[in-house]
Tab-separated table of C-alpha atoms in Angstrom:
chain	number	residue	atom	x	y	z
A	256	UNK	CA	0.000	0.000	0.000
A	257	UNK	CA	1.069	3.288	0.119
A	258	UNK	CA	2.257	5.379	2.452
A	259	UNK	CA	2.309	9.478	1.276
A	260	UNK	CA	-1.331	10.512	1.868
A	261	UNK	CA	-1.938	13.106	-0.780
A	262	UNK	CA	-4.731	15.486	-0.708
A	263	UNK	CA	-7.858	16.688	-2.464
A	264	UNK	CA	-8.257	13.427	-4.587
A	265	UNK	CA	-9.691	15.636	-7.035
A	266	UNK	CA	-10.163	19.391	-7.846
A	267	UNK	CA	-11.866	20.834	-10.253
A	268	UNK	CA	-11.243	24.840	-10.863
A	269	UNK	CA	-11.393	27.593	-13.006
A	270	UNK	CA	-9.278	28.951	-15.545
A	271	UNK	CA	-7.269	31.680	-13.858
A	272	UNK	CA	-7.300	30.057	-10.325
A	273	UNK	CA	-4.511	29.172	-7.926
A	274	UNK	CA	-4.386	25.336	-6.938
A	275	UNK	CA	-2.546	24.079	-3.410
A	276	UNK	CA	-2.478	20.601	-2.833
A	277	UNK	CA	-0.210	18.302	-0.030
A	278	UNK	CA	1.332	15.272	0.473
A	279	UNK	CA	1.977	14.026	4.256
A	280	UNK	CA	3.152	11.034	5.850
A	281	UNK	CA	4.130	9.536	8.926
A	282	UNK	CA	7.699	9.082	8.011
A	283	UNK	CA	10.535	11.389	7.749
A	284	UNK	CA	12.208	11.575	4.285
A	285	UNK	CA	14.925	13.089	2.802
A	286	UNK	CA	13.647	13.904	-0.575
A	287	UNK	CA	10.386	14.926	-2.118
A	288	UNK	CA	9.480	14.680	-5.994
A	289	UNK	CA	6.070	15.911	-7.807
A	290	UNK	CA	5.263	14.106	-10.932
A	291	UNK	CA	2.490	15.308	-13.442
A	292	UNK	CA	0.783	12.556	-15.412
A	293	UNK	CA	-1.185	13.594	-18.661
A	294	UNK	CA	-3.744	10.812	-20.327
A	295	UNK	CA	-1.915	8.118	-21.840
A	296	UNK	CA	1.371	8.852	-20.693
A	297	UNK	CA	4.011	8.272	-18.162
A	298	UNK	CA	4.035	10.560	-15.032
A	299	UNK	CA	6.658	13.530	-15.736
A	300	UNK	CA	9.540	15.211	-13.115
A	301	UNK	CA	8.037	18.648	-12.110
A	302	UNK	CA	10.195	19.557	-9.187
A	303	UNK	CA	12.506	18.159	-6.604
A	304	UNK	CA	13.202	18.749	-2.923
A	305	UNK	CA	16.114	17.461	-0.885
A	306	UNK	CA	16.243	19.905	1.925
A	307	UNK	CA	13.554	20.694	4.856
A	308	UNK	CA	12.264	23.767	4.448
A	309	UNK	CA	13.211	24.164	0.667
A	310	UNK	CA	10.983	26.254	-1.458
A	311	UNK	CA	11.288	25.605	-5.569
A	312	UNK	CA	9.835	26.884	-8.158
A	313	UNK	CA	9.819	25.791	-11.836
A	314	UNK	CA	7.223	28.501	-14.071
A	315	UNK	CA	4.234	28.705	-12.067
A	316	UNK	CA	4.535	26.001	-10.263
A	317	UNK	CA	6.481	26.128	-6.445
A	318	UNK	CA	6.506	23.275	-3.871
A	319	UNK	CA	7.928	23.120	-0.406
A	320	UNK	CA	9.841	20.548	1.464
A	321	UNK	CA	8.067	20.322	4.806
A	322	UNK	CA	9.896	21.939	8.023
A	323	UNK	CA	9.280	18.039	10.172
A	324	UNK	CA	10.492	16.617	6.913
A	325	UNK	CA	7.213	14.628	6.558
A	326	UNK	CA	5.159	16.620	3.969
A	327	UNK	CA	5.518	18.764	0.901
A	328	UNK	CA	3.065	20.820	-0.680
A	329	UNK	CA	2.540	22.046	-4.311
A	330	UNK	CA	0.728	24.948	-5.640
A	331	UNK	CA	0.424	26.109	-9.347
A	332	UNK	CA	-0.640	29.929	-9.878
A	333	UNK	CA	-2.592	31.142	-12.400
A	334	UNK	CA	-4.106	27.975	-13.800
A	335	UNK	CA	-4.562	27.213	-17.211
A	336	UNK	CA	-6.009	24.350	-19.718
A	337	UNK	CA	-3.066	22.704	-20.341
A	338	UNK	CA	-2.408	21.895	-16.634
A	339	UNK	CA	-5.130	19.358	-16.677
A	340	UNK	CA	-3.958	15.521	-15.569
A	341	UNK	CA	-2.634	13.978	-11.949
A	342	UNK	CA	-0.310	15.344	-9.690
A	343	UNK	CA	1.591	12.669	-7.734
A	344	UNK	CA	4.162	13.409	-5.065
A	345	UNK	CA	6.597	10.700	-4.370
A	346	UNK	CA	9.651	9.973	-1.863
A	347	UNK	CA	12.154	7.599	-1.541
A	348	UNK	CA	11.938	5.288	1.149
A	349	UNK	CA	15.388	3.966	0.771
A	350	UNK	CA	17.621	4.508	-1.662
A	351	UNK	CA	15.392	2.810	-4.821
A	352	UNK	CA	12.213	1.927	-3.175
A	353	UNK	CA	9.964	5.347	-4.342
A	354	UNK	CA	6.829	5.475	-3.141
A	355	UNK	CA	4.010	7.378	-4.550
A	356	UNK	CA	0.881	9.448	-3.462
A	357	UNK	CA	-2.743	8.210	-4.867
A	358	UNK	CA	-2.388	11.353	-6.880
A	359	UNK	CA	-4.802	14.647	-7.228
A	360	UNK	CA	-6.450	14.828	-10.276
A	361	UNK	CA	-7.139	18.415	-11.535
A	362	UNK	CA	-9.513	19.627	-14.069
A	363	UNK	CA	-9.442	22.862	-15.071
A	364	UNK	CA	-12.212	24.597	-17.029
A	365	UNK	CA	-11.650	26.965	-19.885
B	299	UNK	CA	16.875	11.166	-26.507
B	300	UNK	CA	13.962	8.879	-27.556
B	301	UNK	CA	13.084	8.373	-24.208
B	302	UNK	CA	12.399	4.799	-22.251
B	303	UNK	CA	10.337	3.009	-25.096
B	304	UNK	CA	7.489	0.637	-23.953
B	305	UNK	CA	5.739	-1.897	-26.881
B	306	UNK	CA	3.052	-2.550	-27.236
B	307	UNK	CA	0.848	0.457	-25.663
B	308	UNK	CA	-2.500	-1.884	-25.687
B	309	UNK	CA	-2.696	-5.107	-25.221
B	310	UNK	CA	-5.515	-6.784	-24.997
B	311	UNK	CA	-6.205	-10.652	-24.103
B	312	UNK	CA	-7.470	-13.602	-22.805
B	313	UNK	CA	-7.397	-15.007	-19.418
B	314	UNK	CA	-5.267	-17.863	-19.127
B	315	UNK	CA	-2.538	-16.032	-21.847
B	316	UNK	CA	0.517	-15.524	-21.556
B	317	UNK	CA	1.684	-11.713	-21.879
B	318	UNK	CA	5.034	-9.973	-22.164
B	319	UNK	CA	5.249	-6.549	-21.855
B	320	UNK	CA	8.314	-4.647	-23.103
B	321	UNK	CA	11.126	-1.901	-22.255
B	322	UNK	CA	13.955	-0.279	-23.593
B	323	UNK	CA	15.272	2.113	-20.933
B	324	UNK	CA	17.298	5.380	-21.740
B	325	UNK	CA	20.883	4.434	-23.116
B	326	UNK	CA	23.768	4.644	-20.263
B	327	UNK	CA	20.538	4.718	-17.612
B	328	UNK	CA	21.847	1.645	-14.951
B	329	UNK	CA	18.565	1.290	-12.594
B	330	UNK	CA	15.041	-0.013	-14.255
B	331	UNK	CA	11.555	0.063	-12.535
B	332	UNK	CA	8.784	-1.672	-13.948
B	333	UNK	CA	5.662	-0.128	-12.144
B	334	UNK	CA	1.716	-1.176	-12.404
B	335	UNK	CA	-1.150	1.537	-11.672
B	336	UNK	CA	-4.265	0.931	-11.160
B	337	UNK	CA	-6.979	3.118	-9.922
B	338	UNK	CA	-7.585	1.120	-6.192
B	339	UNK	CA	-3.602	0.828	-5.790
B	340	UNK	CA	-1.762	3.844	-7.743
B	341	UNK	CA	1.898	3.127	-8.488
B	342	UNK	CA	2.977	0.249	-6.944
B	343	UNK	CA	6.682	-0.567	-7.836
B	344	UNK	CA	6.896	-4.328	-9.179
B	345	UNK	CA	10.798	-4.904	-9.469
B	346	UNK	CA	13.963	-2.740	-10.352
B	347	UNK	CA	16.871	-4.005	-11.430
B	348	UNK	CA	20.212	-2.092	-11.487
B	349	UNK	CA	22.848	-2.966	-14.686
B	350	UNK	CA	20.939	-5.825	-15.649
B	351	UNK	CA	20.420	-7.877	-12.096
B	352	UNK	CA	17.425	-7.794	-10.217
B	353	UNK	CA	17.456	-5.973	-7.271
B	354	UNK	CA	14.183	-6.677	-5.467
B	355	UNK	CA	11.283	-8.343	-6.880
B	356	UNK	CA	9.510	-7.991	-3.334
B	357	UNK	CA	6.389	-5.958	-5.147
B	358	UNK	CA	6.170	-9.258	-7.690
B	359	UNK	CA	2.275	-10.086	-7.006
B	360	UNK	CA	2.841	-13.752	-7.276
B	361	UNK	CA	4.271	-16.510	-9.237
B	362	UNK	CA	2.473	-15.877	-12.752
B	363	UNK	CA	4.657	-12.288	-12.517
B	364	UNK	CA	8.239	-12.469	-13.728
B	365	UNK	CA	11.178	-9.849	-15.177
B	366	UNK	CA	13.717	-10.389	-16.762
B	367	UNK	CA	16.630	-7.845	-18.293
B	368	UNK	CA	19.157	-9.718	-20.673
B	369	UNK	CA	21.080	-6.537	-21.390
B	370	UNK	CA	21.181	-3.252	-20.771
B	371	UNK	CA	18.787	-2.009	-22.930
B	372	UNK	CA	16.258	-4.381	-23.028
B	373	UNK	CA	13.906	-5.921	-20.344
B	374	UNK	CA	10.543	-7.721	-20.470
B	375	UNK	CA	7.983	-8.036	-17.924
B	376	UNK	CA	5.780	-11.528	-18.393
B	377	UNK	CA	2.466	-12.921	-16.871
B	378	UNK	CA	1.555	-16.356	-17.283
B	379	UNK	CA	-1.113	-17.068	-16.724
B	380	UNK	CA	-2.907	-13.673	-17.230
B	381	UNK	CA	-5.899	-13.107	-15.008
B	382	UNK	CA	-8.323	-10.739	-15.503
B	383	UNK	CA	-7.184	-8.872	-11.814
B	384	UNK	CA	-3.720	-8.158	-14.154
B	385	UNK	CA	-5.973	-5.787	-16.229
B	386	UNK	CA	-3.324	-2.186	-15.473
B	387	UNK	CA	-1.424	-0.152	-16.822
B	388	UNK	CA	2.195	-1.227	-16.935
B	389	UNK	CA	5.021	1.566	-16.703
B	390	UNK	CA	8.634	0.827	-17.008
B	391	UNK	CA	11.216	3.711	-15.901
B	392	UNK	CA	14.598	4.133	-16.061
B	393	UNK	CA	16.764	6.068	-13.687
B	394	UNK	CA	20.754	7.667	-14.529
B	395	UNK	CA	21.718	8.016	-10.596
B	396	UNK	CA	21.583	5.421	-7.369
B	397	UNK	CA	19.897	8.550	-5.868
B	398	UNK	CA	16.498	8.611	-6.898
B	399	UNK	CA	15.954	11.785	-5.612
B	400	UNK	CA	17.169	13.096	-9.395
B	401	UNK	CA	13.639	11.010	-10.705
B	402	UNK	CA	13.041	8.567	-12.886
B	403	UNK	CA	12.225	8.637	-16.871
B	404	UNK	CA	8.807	7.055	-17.046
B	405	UNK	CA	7.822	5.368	-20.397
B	406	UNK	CA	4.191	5.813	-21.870
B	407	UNK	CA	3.143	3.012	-20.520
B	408	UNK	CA	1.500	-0.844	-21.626
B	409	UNK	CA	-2.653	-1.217	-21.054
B	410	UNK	CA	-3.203	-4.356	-20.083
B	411	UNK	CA	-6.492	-5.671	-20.272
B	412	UNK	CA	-6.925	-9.209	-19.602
B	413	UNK	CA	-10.947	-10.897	-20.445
């Protein structure tokens, strides 16, 4: 099973609108990834985290690297069609065994 | 870079089948993850192997699952018998670093659906 709980399951928003979603757990890791899946494809490296308290941003996307080292949140500004599909957050729980959120699926309307 | 290559990207067959997915991971990549989504489980990693050997097949469902990677840029994920419960998509990634932290390469994925 796994063991990030990421949160909403789903959102559905506006065109225009800022979107915040989380991943927590009850283990401390050293490392948090975000992935973006589109239909029919493979999830996709968005951003990367390796230090506690870390704030990245890539375009209008930024995610933080939780202060207790057990969450990490993503938001992406300004939303926009083409940022439709499901946003998983992953960490390693040793060196190759990644685990993965359940994934928010966002649906943006023109 | 033509990416990690996954054939075929539907498959569709009978239970009681055999099935063998396939994966060629980026050239000079050493680790390879085959994963399996579906929607009740998400991403659950089946095996990784790093330059060729398998590393830990603990996420193998059973016996009908096996992997194999002959060379480095080729592996091959097999069920025999195929059950209908198999019915996922199959994703195969390759990774450049021990240190997952710098992500893996996901291919487009194999959907499997098993009647």
């Amino acid at each position: 099973g796994q063991q990030l709980n990421q949160s909403p399951q789903s959102m559905f928003i506006q065109e225009g609108e800022d979107v915040s979603m989380n991943c927590t757990s009850s283990s401390i890791f050293n490392t948090w990834l975000w992935y973006k899946q589109e239909p029919g494809e493979g999830p996709v490296l968005l951003i990367a985290l390796y230090k506690a308290g870390e704030l990245t941003s890539n375009g209008r996307l930024t995610a933080q690297f939780g202060i207790t080292r057990k969450d990490s949140f993503l938001n992406i500004s300004a939303s926009i069609p083409s940022d439709v599909g499901i946003y998983f957050c992953a960490a390693p729980r040793n060196n190759n065994d990644m685990r993965f959120g359940a994934g928010t699926r966002l649906t943006v309307k023109p | 870079d033509a990416g990690v290559i996954q054939s075929p990207r539907h498959e569709v067959t009978e239970m009681g089948q055999e099935v063998t997915l396939r994966c060629k991971p980026i050239s000079g990549h050493d680790y390879l993850f085959w994963y399996r989504q579906t929607m009740m489980r998400g991403l659950e990693l089946l095996i990784y192997f790093n330059n060729n050997v398998p590393i830990d097949d603990s996420g193998m469902p059973e016996d009908r699952f096996s992997a194999k990677m002959p060379n480095a840029s080729f592996s091959t994920l097999k069920i025999q018998p195929s059950e209908p419960r198999d019915s996922a998509v199959y994703f195969c990634a390759s990774s450049l670093a021990e240190f997952p932290g710098y992500g893996y390469t996901f291919g487009s994925g194999t959907r499997l659906t098993v009647v």
